[in-house]
Amino acid sequence: MSHHPFTRRAALASGAALASAAVLASCGDDSEEIDTLDQIENPDENITPEGMPIANELITIDFLSARPSTTAEDWNEVSVIQATEELTNVHIDFGLVPQDGATERRNLVLSSGDYPSAFYRTGVGTGDIATYGERGTFIALNDLLEKHMPNLTALMEKSPQIREGLTFPDGNIYSTPQIYDPSFLGLRYMFKLWARQDWLDQFGMAVPETTEEFEAYLEESVNTIDGAIGLTDPVNLGETYPTLYGAFGVANQGTAGGQIDLDPDTGKVRYFPITDGYREMMEYLNGLYSKGLIPADIFSSDRATFTAQGSEGIVAACGTPAPAGYFGEVGEKYVVVPPLTRNAGETPVWHAVRSELASICHFVMTDRCEHPVALARWMDYWYSEEGARQFFLGNQGDSWEEVDGEYKLLPEITEGQSVDDGLKPHSIFMGGSYPGWVTERWFGGVESMPQAMESSKAMEPYAIPEVWSAFTFTPEESDVLGTVGTEIGKYLGEARAGFITGQLPLSEWGTFVETLESIGLSEFLEIQQTAYDRRQ
């Protein structure tokens, strides 16, 4: 997506114009639209009200789906999809397009008016959900949830935050979520800070508890160990910032709100990158960088470089879910660093907590859907215990077995290859960005490795109790956030890199704040405050 306000605005305007032209063009014959709503009230006799199969005779439903390159080329050849089709009598024509071209393709079919029954895993922005929902292009799922989606409804009842985060300002729910089980701490406390236990022992140091002790450990590592790199991470420090938020008193409502949290003094929302705490965090990181304790090329580095350096055994500290997941055997030598404090004796607090509502943008149904009840029931299956387990592990016997109440992948899945490669013929979760329900019982990613789970457990006593899920906005608000919000985000990214590397001196802090104001920070904050108030 372009970051330039003009192109984004122009794209929105032309998309809207095309879409309304498409709506006008179909006004003469709006039977299709009525059909979907009518079918929700009076489903076809072929569709069963509950239990399996969903349809007595096989039906086909068409999707547009983004295919991550790590999944099979044809999802209908994947064993779990074949088994589900047999169970439900619903054949999905997935309409696969490569993940990186999916947004463009979705916008194109929406503006041409020739779109499928559903968009699956294409990351529909919340602004688009609001806009197309208001127009009736995306179907409100409220009635379907109540009558035909018992599994997802049960999860929402168990955790009201999910319903709250899915509901748009008009009171409707248009999409189904990606849910992290609240107790799956490996995912919810994903990013943590790590140090080499063997190096700490060698230096006679304890695991750092303050920012100063952490800095001393990095200095000792870089000055003592041949070729050592201080602090690094796979995405230009993006996985490290959250681990420091608690120490510097920002992001006090968790990470889902982006750069928004609550001002402890006023109880209003604030943009925390302009606070004193954030400036002090930049000063701290700039201090590390200027002493050579953060690699000089950190802002042009990538995951492959990170993995290679770690595997070589030269990384002193890193922000990541589990070093063992990236560095192999060397990764086992790391110990998790507890939430750091600025001064000895302060109470550590952990702000890097992710919402259990991970995303809401990976499944929407359109007014072209001939079988809305069947599709709602098909989608709901993946939120059942049995469906969710199948989604992540494949079919029992094909790719996994139950041993003493635990789900174990069969040896041929993991032998000589990564779990993702082994599961490719059996499952389609790889590459993320799916609607579904993730628990540690059936999720096999890095975040469920023993190292990730144990270290997350160690964070639990310090974790903030209240965590926001991302806000939802009206179409008008989304328009502003799509332009002003995008520009603010882009400028923050550039300024942050500048402050840390010293290319933008911290003495220019006032100019940084003024620039954000001139882009439209007050308008941006006003919208965030409105969204927060609505939720209250």
Coordinates of C-alpha atoms in Angstrom, one line a residue:
M1 CA 0.0 0.0 0.0
S2 CA 1.3 3.4 -0.9
H3 CA 2.3 5.7 2.0
H4 CA 1.6 8.9 0.0
P5 CA -1.6 10.6 1.2
F6 CA -2.6 11.6 -2.3
T7 CA -2.4 8.1 -3.9
R8 CA -4.2 6.5 -0.9
R9 CA -6.9 9.1 -1.0
A10 CA -7.2 8.9 -4.8
A11 CA -7.3 5.1 -4.7
L12 CA -10.1 5.3 -2.0
A13 CA -12.1 7.8 -4.1
S14 CA -11.8 5.9 -7.4
G15 CA -12.5 2.6 -5.6
A16 CA -15.6 4.2 -4.1
A17 CA -16.7 5.7 -7.4
L18 CA -16.2 2.3 -9.2
A19 CA -18.0 0.5 -6.4
S20 CA -21.0 2.8 -6.4
A21 CA -21.1 2.6 -10.2
A22 CA -21.2 -1.2 -9.8
V23 CA -24.0 -0.9 -7.2
L24 CA -26.0 1.3 -9.6
A25 CA -25.4 -1.0 -12.5
S26 CA -26.8 -3.9 -10.5
C27 CA -29.8 -1.9 -9.2
G28 CA -32.0 -3.1 -12.0
D29 CA -31.6 -6.7 -10.9
D30 CA -30.7 -6.8 -7.2
S31 CA -32.0 -10.3 -6.8
E32 CA -28.5 -11.5 -5.9
E33 CA -28.4 -9.2 -3.0
I34 CA -31.9 -10.0 -1.7
D35 CA -31.0 -13.7 -2.2
T36 CA -28.2 -13.7 0.4
L37 CA -30.3 -11.9 3.0
D38 CA -33.3 -14.0 2.2
Q39 CA -31.2 -17.2 2.4
I40 CA -30.1 -16.2 5.9
E41 CA -33.8 -16.1 6.9
N42 CA -35.0 -19.0 4.8
P43 CA -32.1 -21.3 3.8
D44 CA -32.4 -23.7 1.0
E45 CA -33.9 -27.1 2.0
N46 CA -30.6 -28.8 1.0
I47 CA -28.8 -27.0 3.9
T48 CA -29.1 -28.7 7.3
P49 CA -29.7 -26.7 10.5
E50 CA -27.1 -28.4 12.6
G51 CA -24.7 -31.4 12.8
M52 CA -22.9 -32.9 9.8
P53 CA -23.1 -32.8 6.8
I54 CA -23.9 -29.1 6.3
A55 CA -25.5 -29.8 3.0
N56 CA -27.4 -33.0 2.0
E57 CA -26.1 -32.7 -1.6
L58 CA -22.7 -31.3 -2.4
I59 CA -22.6 -27.5 -2.9
T60 CA -19.8 -25.3 -4.1
I61 CA -18.9 -21.9 -2.6
D62 CA -16.4 -19.5 -4.3
F63 CA -13.7 -17.6 -2.4
L64 CA -10.9 -15.3 -3.2
S65 CA -8.0 -16.5 -1.0
A66 CA -4.4 -15.3 -0.5
R67 CA -2.0 -18.2 -0.6
P68 CA 1.2 -18.0 1.4
S69 CA 4.1 -19.5 -0.5
T70 CA 4.6 -22.0 2.4
T71 CA 1.3 -23.7 1.7
A72 CA 0.4 -26.3 -1.0
E73 CA -0.2 -24.9 -4.5
D74 CA -3.7 -26.4 -4.6
W75 CA -5.5 -26.4 -1.2
N76 CA -8.1 -28.9 -2.5
E77 CA -5.4 -31.5 -2.6
V78 CA -4.5 -31.0 1.1
S79 CA -5.7 -33.9 3.2
V80 CA -7.5 -31.8 5.8
I81 CA -9.5 -29.9 3.2
Q82 CA -10.5 -33.1 1.5
A83 CA -11.6 -34.6 4.8
T84 CA -13.6 -31.5 5.7
E85 CA -15.3 -31.5 2.3
E86 CA -16.3 -35.2 2.9
L87 CA -17.6 -34.3 6.4
T88 CA -19.5 -31.2 5.4
N89 CA -20.5 -31.8 1.7
V90 CA -19.3 -28.2 1.0
H91 CA -16.7 -27.8 -1.7
I92 CA -14.7 -24.6 -1.5
D93 CA -13.4 -23.1 -4.8
F94 CA -10.6 -21.2 -3.0
G95 CA -9.7 -18.9 -5.8
L96 CA -6.0 -18.8 -4.8
V97 CA -3.8 -15.8 -5.6
P98 CA -0.3 -15.3 -4.3
Q99 CA -0.2 -13.6 -1.0
D100 CA 1.7 -10.5 -2.1
G101 CA -0.8 -9.7 -4.9
A102 CA -4.0 -10.5 -2.9
T103 CA -4.8 -6.9 -1.8
E104 CA -4.6 -5.6 -5.3
R105 CA -6.7 -8.4 -6.7
R106 CA -9.3 -8.0 -3.9
N107 CA -9.6 -4.2 -4.6
L108 CA -9.9 -4.9 -8.3
V109 CA -12.8 -7.4 -8.0
L110 CA -14.6 -5.3 -5.5
S111 CA -14.4 -2.2 -7.7
S112 CA -15.5 -4.2 -10.8
G113 CA -18.5 -5.5 -8.9
D114 CA -17.5 -9.1 -9.9
Y115 CA -16.5 -10.5 -6.6
P116 CA -16.9 -13.9 -4.9
S117 CA -19.0 -15.2 -2.0
A118 CA -16.2 -14.6 0.5
F119 CA -12.7 -13.2 1.0
Y120 CA -10.4 -15.5 2.9
R121 CA -7.0 -14.7 4.4
T122 CA -6.7 -11.5 2.3
G123 CA -6.2 -9.1 5.2
V124 CA -9.2 -6.8 4.5
G125 CA -8.4 -3.5 6.3
T126 CA -10.8 -2.5 9.0
G127 CA -11.5 0.7 7.0
D128 CA -12.6 -1.4 4.0
I129 CA -14.7 -3.7 6.3
A130 CA -16.5 -0.6 7.7
T131 CA -17.1 0.9 4.2
Y132 CA -18.2 -2.2 2.4
G133 CA -20.2 -3.3 5.5
E134 CA -22.1 -0.1 5.5
R135 CA -22.8 -0.5 1.8
G136 CA -24.1 -4.0 2.3
T137 CA -21.4 -5.6 0.1
F138 CA -20.1 -7.4 3.2
I139 CA -22.8 -9.2 5.1
A140 CA -23.4 -8.5 8.8
L141 CA -22.9 -11.8 10.5
N142 CA -24.9 -11.0 13.7
D143 CA -27.9 -13.2 12.9
L144 CA -25.7 -16.0 11.5
L145 CA -23.6 -16.0 14.6
E146 CA -26.6 -16.2 16.9
K147 CA -28.3 -19.0 14.9
H148 CA -25.7 -21.0 13.1
M149 CA -22.2 -20.4 14.6
P150 CA -22.3 -21.9 18.1
N151 CA -18.5 -22.6 18.4
L152 CA -17.4 -19.0 17.7
T153 CA -20.3 -17.7 19.8
A154 CA -19.1 -19.8 22.8
L155 CA -15.6 -18.5 22.5
M156 CA -17.0 -14.9 22.5
E157 CA -19.1 -15.6 25.5
K158 CA -16.0 -17.0 27.3
S159 CA -14.0 -13.9 26.4
P160 CA -16.2 -10.8 25.9
Q161 CA -13.1 -8.9 24.6
I162 CA -13.4 -10.8 21.3
R163 CA -17.0 -9.7 20.6
E164 CA -16.1 -6.1 21.7
G165 CA -13.1 -6.0 19.2
L166 CA -15.1 -7.5 16.3
T167 CA -18.1 -5.1 16.6
F168 CA -18.0 -2.0 14.4
P169 CA -19.4 1.4 15.4
D170 CA -22.7 0.5 13.6
G171 CA -23.2 -2.4 16.0
N172 CA -22.5 -5.1 13.3
I173 CA -19.9 -7.9 13.1
Y174 CA -18.7 -8.4 9.6
S175 CA -15.8 -10.7 9.9
T176 CA -14.5 -13.7 11.9
P177 CA -11.4 -13.4 14.1
Q178 CA -8.0 -15.0 14.6
I179 CA -8.1 -15.8 18.3
Y180 CA -5.2 -16.6 20.6
D181 CA -6.3 -18.7 23.5
P182 CA -5.8 -16.4 26.5
S183 CA -3.7 -19.0 28.3
F184 CA -1.4 -19.5 25.3
L185 CA 1.3 -17.3 26.8
G186 CA 3.9 -18.2 24.2
L187 CA 1.9 -16.3 21.6
R188 CA 0.5 -13.6 23.8
Y189 CA 3.9 -12.7 25.4
M190 CA 5.7 -13.4 22.2
F191 CA 8.6 -10.9 22.1
K192 CA 11.1 -11.2 24.9
L193 CA 14.7 -10.2 25.6
W194 CA 17.4 -12.9 25.8
A195 CA 21.1 -13.0 27.0
R196 CA 23.7 -15.8 26.8
Q197 CA 23.8 -17.6 30.1
D198 CA 27.3 -19.0 29.4
W199 CA 28.7 -15.5 28.7
L200 CA 27.0 -14.2 31.9
D201 CA 28.7 -17.0 33.8
Q202 CA 32.0 -16.3 32.2
F203 CA 31.8 -12.6 33.2
G204 CA 30.6 -13.5 36.7
M205 CA 27.4 -11.5 36.1
A206 CA 23.8 -12.2 37.2
V207 CA 21.0 -12.0 34.7
P208 CA 20.4 -8.3 34.1
E209 CA 17.5 -6.7 36.0
T210 CA 18.0 -3.0 35.2
T211 CA 18.7 -1.2 31.9
E212 CA 22.2 -0.3 33.3
E213 CA 23.1 -3.9 34.0
F214 CA 21.9 -5.0 30.6
E215 CA 24.1 -2.3 29.0
A216 CA 27.1 -3.5 31.1
Y217 CA 26.5 -7.1 29.9
L218 CA 26.4 -6.0 26.3
E219 CA 29.7 -4.0 26.7
E220 CA 31.4 -6.9 28.4
S221 CA 30.3 -9.2 25.5
V222 CA 31.3 -6.9 22.7
N223 CA 34.7 -6.1 24.3
T224 CA 35.6 -9.6 25.5
I225 CA 34.2 -12.1 23.0
D226 CA 35.8 -12.2 19.6
G227 CA 33.4 -11.0 16.8
A228 CA 30.5 -10.6 19.2
I229 CA 27.4 -8.6 18.3
G230 CA 25.5 -6.8 21.1
L231 CA 21.8 -6.5 20.8
T232 CA 20.0 -7.5 17.6
D233 CA 16.7 -8.8 16.3
P234 CA 15.0 -10.2 13.1
V235 CA 13.1 -7.0 12.2
N236 CA 15.2 -3.8 12.7
L237 CA 14.6 -3.8 16.5
G238 CA 10.8 -4.2 15.9
E239 CA 10.7 -7.3 18.2
T240 CA 12.9 -5.5 20.8
Y241 CA 11.0 -2.3 21.4
P242 CA 8.0 -4.0 23.1
T243 CA 10.4 -5.7 25.6
L244 CA 11.5 -2.2 26.8
Y245 CA 8.0 -0.6 26.9
G246 CA 7.4 -1.5 30.6
A247 CA 10.8 -0.1 31.7
F248 CA 10.0 3.3 30.0
G249 CA 6.3 3.4 31.0
V250 CA 4.7 3.3 27.5
A251 CA 2.2 1.0 25.7
N252 CA 0.5 0.5 29.1
Q253 CA -2.5 -1.2 27.4
G254 CA -0.5 -3.9 25.5
T255 CA 0.7 -3.9 21.9
A256 CA -2.6 -4.2 19.8
G257 CA -3.3 -0.5 20.0
G258 CA -0.3 0.4 17.9
Q259 CA 1.3 3.5 19.3
I260 CA -1.7 4.5 21.5
D261 CA -2.1 4.0 25.2
L262 CA -3.8 5.7 28.2
D263 CA -2.2 8.8 29.8
P264 CA -1.9 7.8 33.5
D265 CA -2.4 11.4 34.5
T266 CA -5.5 12.4 32.5
G267 CA -7.1 9.0 31.6
K268 CA -7.3 10.1 28.0
V269 CA -5.7 8.3 25.1
R270 CA -2.3 9.5 24.1
Y271 CA 0.2 9.0 21.3
F272 CA 3.1 7.6 23.4
P273 CA 6.0 8.2 20.9
I274 CA 5.8 11.9 22.0
T275 CA 6.1 11.2 25.7
D276 CA 9.1 11.7 27.9
G277 CA 9.3 7.9 28.6
Y278 CA 9.6 7.2 24.8
R279 CA 12.2 9.9 24.4
E280 CA 14.2 8.3 27.2
M281 CA 13.9 4.9 25.5
M282 CA 15.3 6.5 22.3
E283 CA 18.2 8.0 24.4
Y284 CA 18.9 4.6 25.9
L285 CA 19.0 2.9 22.5
N286 CA 21.0 5.7 21.0
G287 CA 23.5 5.2 23.8
L288 CA 23.8 1.5 23.0
Y289 CA 24.1 2.2 19.3
S290 CA 26.8 4.9 19.7
K291 CA 28.9 2.5 21.8
G292 CA 28.7 -0.2 19.1
L293 CA 26.4 -2.4 21.2
I294 CA 23.7 -2.5 18.4
P295 CA 25.0 -3.5 14.9
A296 CA 25.6 -0.5 12.7
D297 CA 23.5 -1.9 9.9
I298 CA 20.5 -2.9 12.2
F299 CA 18.0 -0.9 10.1
S300 CA 18.9 -2.7 6.8
S301 CA 19.3 -6.1 8.4
D302 CA 16.8 -9.0 7.9
R303 CA 15.6 -12.3 9.4
A304 CA 18.2 -14.4 7.4
T305 CA 21.1 -12.3 8.7
F306 CA 19.8 -12.5 12.2
T307 CA 19.4 -16.3 12.0
A308 CA 22.9 -16.7 10.5
Q309 CA 24.6 -14.5 13.2
G310 CA 22.8 -16.3 16.0
S311 CA 23.7 -19.8 14.6
E312 CA 27.3 -18.7 14.4
G313 CA 27.2 -18.1 18.2
I314 CA 28.1 -14.4 18.1
V315 CA 24.9 -12.7 19.3
A316 CA 25.0 -11.5 22.9
A317 CA 21.3 -10.5 23.2
C318 CA 18.2 -10.5 21.1
G319 CA 14.5 -9.7 21.1
T320 CA 12.6 -12.8 19.8
P321 CA 10.1 -15.5 20.9
A322 CA 12.7 -18.2 21.3
P323 CA 16.4 -18.2 20.2
A324 CA 16.3 -22.0 19.9
G325 CA 13.7 -21.6 17.2
Y326 CA 16.1 -19.7 15.0
F327 CA 19.7 -20.5 16.1
G328 CA 19.3 -24.3 16.6
E329 CA 21.6 -25.8 19.3
V330 CA 23.3 -22.4 20.2
G331 CA 19.8 -21.0 20.9
E332 CA 19.6 -23.3 24.0
K333 CA 22.4 -21.3 25.6
Y334 CA 20.2 -18.2 26.1
V335 CA 18.3 -17.2 29.3
V336 CA 15.3 -14.9 29.2
V337 CA 15.8 -11.4 30.7
P338 CA 13.0 -10.4 33.1
P339 CA 11.2 -7.1 32.4
L340 CA 14.0 -4.6 33.0
T341 CA 13.6 -1.6 35.3
R342 CA 15.3 1.8 35.1
N343 CA 16.5 1.7 38.7
A344 CA 17.3 -1.1 41.1
G345 CA 14.4 -1.8 43.4
E346 CA 11.6 -0.7 41.1
T347 CA 8.8 -3.1 40.4
P348 CA 9.2 -4.7 37.0
V349 CA 6.2 -4.6 34.7
W350 CA 5.6 -6.3 31.4
H351 CA 3.8 -4.3 28.7
A352 CA 4.5 -6.5 25.7
V353 CA 1.2 -8.4 26.0
R354 CA -0.7 -9.2 22.8
S355 CA -4.5 -9.2 22.7
E356 CA -6.3 -12.5 22.5
L357 CA -8.1 -11.0 19.5
A358 CA -5.1 -11.2 17.1
S359 CA -6.9 -10.0 14.0
I360 CA -10.3 -9.5 12.5
C361 CA -9.5 -9.2 8.8
H362 CA -9.2 -12.7 7.3
F363 CA -12.8 -13.7 6.5
V364 CA -15.7 -11.7 5.2
M365 CA -18.8 -12.9 3.4
T366 CA -20.3 -10.9 0.6
D367 CA -23.8 -10.3 -0.8
R368 CA -22.9 -12.6 -3.6
C369 CA -23.1 -15.7 -1.3
E370 CA -25.9 -18.1 -2.4
H371 CA -25.4 -20.3 0.7
P372 CA -24.8 -17.9 3.6
V373 CA -26.0 -20.4 6.3
A374 CA -23.8 -23.2 4.9
L375 CA -20.8 -20.9 4.7
A376 CA -21.3 -19.6 8.2
R377 CA -21.5 -23.2 9.5
W378 CA -18.4 -24.2 7.5
M379 CA -16.5 -21.3 8.9
D380 CA -17.8 -22.1 12.5
Y381 CA -16.4 -25.6 12.2
W382 CA -12.9 -24.3 12.4
Y383 CA -13.7 -22.8 15.8
S384 CA -14.7 -26.1 17.3
E385 CA -12.1 -28.2 19.3
E386 CA -12.1 -30.8 16.5
G387 CA -12.0 -28.3 13.6
A388 CA -9.3 -26.1 15.1
R389 CA -7.1 -29.1 15.9
Q390 CA -7.5 -30.4 12.3
F391 CA -6.7 -26.9 10.9
F392 CA -3.3 -26.9 12.6
L393 CA -2.3 -30.5 12.7
G394 CA -4.1 -32.1 9.8
N395 CA -6.1 -35.4 10.1
Q396 CA -5.5 -37.8 12.9
G397 CA -3.6 -40.7 11.4
D398 CA -2.4 -38.8 8.4
S399 CA 0.0 -36.4 10.2
W400 CA -0.5 -36.9 13.9
E401 CA -1.5 -39.3 16.6
E402 CA -2.6 -39.0 20.2
V403 CA 0.0 -40.3 22.8
D404 CA -1.0 -40.1 26.5
G405 CA -3.5 -37.3 25.8
E406 CA -0.9 -35.3 23.9
Y407 CA -1.0 -34.6 20.1
K408 CA 2.2 -35.8 18.5
L409 CA 3.2 -35.3 14.9
L410 CA 4.1 -38.5 13.1
P411 CA 7.9 -39.0 12.7
E412 CA 7.7 -38.7 8.9
I413 CA 6.3 -35.1 9.3
T414 CA 9.4 -33.8 11.2
E415 CA 12.2 -36.1 10.0
G416 CA 14.8 -34.1 8.1
Q417 CA 12.5 -31.1 7.4
S418 CA 10.8 -28.3 9.1
V419 CA 7.3 -28.8 10.6
D420 CA 5.9 -26.4 8.0
D421 CA 7.3 -28.4 5.2
G422 CA 6.2 -31.7 6.7
L423 CA 2.6 -30.4 7.2
K424 CA 2.3 -28.9 3.7
P425 CA 0.3 -31.8 2.3
H426 CA -1.9 -32.0 5.4
S427 CA -2.7 -28.5 6.6
I428 CA -3.0 -24.9 5.3
F429 CA -2.2 -22.7 8.4
M430 CA 1.4 -22.0 7.4
G431 CA 2.2 -18.4 6.6
G432 CA -0.3 -17.1 9.3
S433 CA -3.0 -14.6 8.4
Y434 CA -5.9 -17.0 8.9
P435 CA -9.2 -16.9 10.8
G436 CA -9.2 -19.5 13.5
W437 CA -8.6 -20.4 17.2
V438 CA -5.0 -21.0 18.3
T439 CA -4.1 -22.9 21.4
E440 CA -0.8 -24.4 22.5
R441 CA -2.4 -27.8 22.4
W442 CA -2.5 -27.9 18.6
F443 CA -0.2 -25.1 17.5
G444 CA 3.3 -26.2 16.4
G445 CA 5.1 -22.9 15.7
V446 CA 8.2 -21.5 17.4
E447 CA 6.0 -19.8 20.0
S448 CA 5.0 -23.2 21.4
M449 CA 8.5 -24.5 21.8
P450 CA 9.4 -25.4 25.5
Q451 CA 11.8 -22.4 25.6
A452 CA 9.1 -20.0 24.4
M453 CA 6.5 -21.4 26.8
E454 CA 8.8 -21.5 29.9
S455 CA 10.1 -17.9 29.3
S456 CA 6.5 -16.6 28.8
K457 CA 5.4 -18.3 32.0
A458 CA 8.3 -16.3 33.7
M459 CA 6.8 -13.0 32.4
E460 CA 3.3 -13.8 33.7
P461 CA 3.7 -12.3 37.2
Y462 CA 4.7 -9.0 35.7
A463 CA 2.1 -8.8 32.9
I464 CA -0.4 -5.9 32.8
P465 CA -4.0 -7.2 33.6
E466 CA -5.8 -4.9 31.1
V467 CA -5.0 -5.3 27.4
W468 CA -6.8 -3.5 24.5
S469 CA -7.7 -5.2 21.3
A470 CA -7.4 -2.9 18.2
F471 CA -10.2 -0.3 17.9
T472 CA -12.7 -0.3 15.0
F473 CA -13.7 2.8 13.2
T474 CA -16.4 4.3 11.0
P475 CA -15.8 4.6 7.2
E476 CA -15.1 8.4 7.6
E477 CA -12.7 7.8 10.5
S478 CA -11.0 5.1 8.5
D479 CA -10.5 7.5 5.5
V480 CA -8.5 9.9 7.8
L481 CA -6.5 7.0 9.4
G482 CA -5.7 5.6 5.9
T483 CA -4.1 8.9 5.0
V484 CA -3.0 10.8 8.1
G485 CA -2.4 7.7 10.2
T486 CA -0.3 6.1 7.5
E487 CA 1.9 9.2 7.1
I488 CA 2.3 9.5 10.9
G489 CA 3.4 5.8 11.0
K490 CA 5.9 6.3 8.1
Y491 CA 7.4 9.4 9.7
L492 CA 7.7 7.7 13.1
G493 CA 9.6 4.8 11.6
E494 CA 12.1 7.1 9.9
A495 CA 12.5 9.4 13.0
R496 CA 13.0 6.4 15.3
A497 CA 15.8 5.0 13.2
G498 CA 17.3 8.5 13.0
F499 CA 17.2 9.0 16.8
I500 CA 18.8 5.6 17.5
T501 CA 21.6 5.9 14.9
G502 CA 22.2 9.6 15.7
Q503 CA 21.4 10.8 12.2
L504 CA 18.5 12.7 13.8
P505 CA 20.0 14.2 17.0
L506 CA 17.8 13.9 20.1
S507 CA 18.1 17.7 20.4
E508 CA 15.7 17.8 17.5
W509 CA 12.9 16.2 19.6
G510 CA 10.8 19.4 19.5
T511 CA 10.9 19.4 15.7
F512 CA 9.9 15.7 15.6
V513 CA 6.8 16.5 17.7
E514 CA 6.0 19.6 15.6
T515 CA 6.3 17.5 12.4
L516 CA 3.8 15.0 13.7
E517 CA 1.5 17.8 14.6
S518 CA 1.7 19.2 11.1
I519 CA 0.9 15.8 9.6
G520 CA -2.3 15.8 11.6
L521 CA -1.6 14.2 15.0
S522 CA -4.4 16.0 16.8
E523 CA -7.0 14.8 14.2
F524 CA -5.6 11.3 14.5
L525 CA -5.8 11.4 18.3
E526 CA -9.3 12.8 18.3
I527 CA -10.4 9.7 16.2
Q528 CA -8.7 7.3 18.6
Q529 CA -10.3 9.0 21.6
T530 CA -13.7 8.7 20.0
A531 CA -13.1 5.0 19.3
Y532 CA -12.0 4.5 22.9
D533 CA -15.0 6.4 24.3
R534 CA -17.4 4.3 22.1
R535 CA -15.9 1.2 23.6
Q536 CA -16.4 2.4 27.1

